[in-house]
GROMACS .gro file of C-alpha atoms in nm:
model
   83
    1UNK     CA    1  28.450   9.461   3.491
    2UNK     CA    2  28.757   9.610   3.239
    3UNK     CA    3  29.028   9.450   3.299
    4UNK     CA    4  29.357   9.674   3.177
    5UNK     CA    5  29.558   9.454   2.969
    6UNK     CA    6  29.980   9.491   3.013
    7UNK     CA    7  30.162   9.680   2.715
    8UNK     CA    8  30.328   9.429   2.455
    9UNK     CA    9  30.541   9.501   2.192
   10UNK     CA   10  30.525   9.127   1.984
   11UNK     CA   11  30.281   8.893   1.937
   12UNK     CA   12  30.443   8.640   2.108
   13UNK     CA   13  30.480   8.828   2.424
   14UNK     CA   14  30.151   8.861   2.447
   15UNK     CA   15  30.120   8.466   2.454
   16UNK     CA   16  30.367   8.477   2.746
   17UNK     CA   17  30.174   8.766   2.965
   18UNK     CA   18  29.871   8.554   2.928
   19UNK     CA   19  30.012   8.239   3.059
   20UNK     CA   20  30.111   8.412   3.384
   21UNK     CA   21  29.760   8.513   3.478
   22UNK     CA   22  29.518   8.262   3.622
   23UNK     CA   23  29.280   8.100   3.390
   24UNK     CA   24  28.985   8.300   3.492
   25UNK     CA   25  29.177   8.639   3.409
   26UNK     CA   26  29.284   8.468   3.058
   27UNK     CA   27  28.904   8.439   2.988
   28UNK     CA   28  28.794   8.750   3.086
   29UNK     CA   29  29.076   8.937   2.884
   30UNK     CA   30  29.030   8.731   2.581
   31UNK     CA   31  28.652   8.776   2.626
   32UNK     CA   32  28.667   9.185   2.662
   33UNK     CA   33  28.946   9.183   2.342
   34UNK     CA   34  28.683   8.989   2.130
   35UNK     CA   35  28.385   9.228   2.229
   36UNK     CA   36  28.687   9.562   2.160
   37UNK     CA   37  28.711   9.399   1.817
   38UNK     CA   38  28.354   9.331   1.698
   39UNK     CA   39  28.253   9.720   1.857
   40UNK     CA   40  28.601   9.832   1.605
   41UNK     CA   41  28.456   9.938   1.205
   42UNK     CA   42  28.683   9.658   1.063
   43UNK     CA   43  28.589   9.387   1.364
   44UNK     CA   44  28.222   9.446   1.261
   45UNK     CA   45  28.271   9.441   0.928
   46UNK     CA   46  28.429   9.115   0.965
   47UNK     CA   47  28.232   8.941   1.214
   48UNK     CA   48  27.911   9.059   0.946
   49UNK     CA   49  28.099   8.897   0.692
   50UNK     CA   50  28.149   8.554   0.880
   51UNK     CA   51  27.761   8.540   0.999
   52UNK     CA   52  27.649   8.584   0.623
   53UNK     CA   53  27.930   8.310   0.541
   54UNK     CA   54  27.723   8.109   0.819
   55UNK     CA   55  27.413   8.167   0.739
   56UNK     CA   56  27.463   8.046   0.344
   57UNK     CA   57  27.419   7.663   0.317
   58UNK     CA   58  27.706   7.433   0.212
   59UNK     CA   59  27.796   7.353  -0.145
   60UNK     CA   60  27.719   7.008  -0.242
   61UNK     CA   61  28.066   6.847  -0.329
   62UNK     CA   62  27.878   6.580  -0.524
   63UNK     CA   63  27.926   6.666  -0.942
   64UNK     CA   64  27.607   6.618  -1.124
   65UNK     CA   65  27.380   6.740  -0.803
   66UNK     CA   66  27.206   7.071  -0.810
   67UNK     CA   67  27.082   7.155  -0.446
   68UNK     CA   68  26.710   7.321  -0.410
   69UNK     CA   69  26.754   7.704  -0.407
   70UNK     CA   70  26.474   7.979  -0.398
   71UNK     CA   71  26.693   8.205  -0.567
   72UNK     CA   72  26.689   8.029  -0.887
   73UNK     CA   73  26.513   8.173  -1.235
   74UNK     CA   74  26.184   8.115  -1.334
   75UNK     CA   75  26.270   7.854  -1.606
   76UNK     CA   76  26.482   7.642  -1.412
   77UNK     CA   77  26.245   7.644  -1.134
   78UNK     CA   78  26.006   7.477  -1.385
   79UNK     CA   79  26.252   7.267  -1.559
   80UNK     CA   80  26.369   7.119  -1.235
   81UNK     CA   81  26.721   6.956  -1.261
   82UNK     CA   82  26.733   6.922  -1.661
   83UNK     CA   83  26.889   7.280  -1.721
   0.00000   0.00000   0.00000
């Protein structure tokens, strides 16, 4: 179901209009604006970009710890954590 979204001309009127709908409406527009975004070139592009950010592990904060990593050279694959 498309659901035609009211002109705005700000930002925060756009905050207001949504307020004044029922909850299932707000859902359904925000819903149908996020799947508009990801089928736009830069929306893909982005979302891409945040699934590869995802899909990376997290950096160790710990100094002095080397996490396990496939990508790693030959030598320090054999060397372990002394290079």
């Amino acid at each position: 179901m498309k659901i035609t979204i009211p002109e705005v001309d700000e930002y925060g009127d756009v905050l207001e209009v949504l307020e004044d709908l029922p909850k299932a409406v707000r859902i359904k527009i925000v819903a149908q604006a996020i799947r508009e975004y990801k089928e736009s070139v830069k929306g893909g592009a982005i979302i891409n970009l945040l699934r590869k950010q995802k899909s990376k592990p997290a950096e160790s904060k710990k100094p002095g710890k080397e996490k396990a990593s496939t990508d790693r050279d030959p030598l320090k694959k054999v060397m372990g954590g002394f290079l």
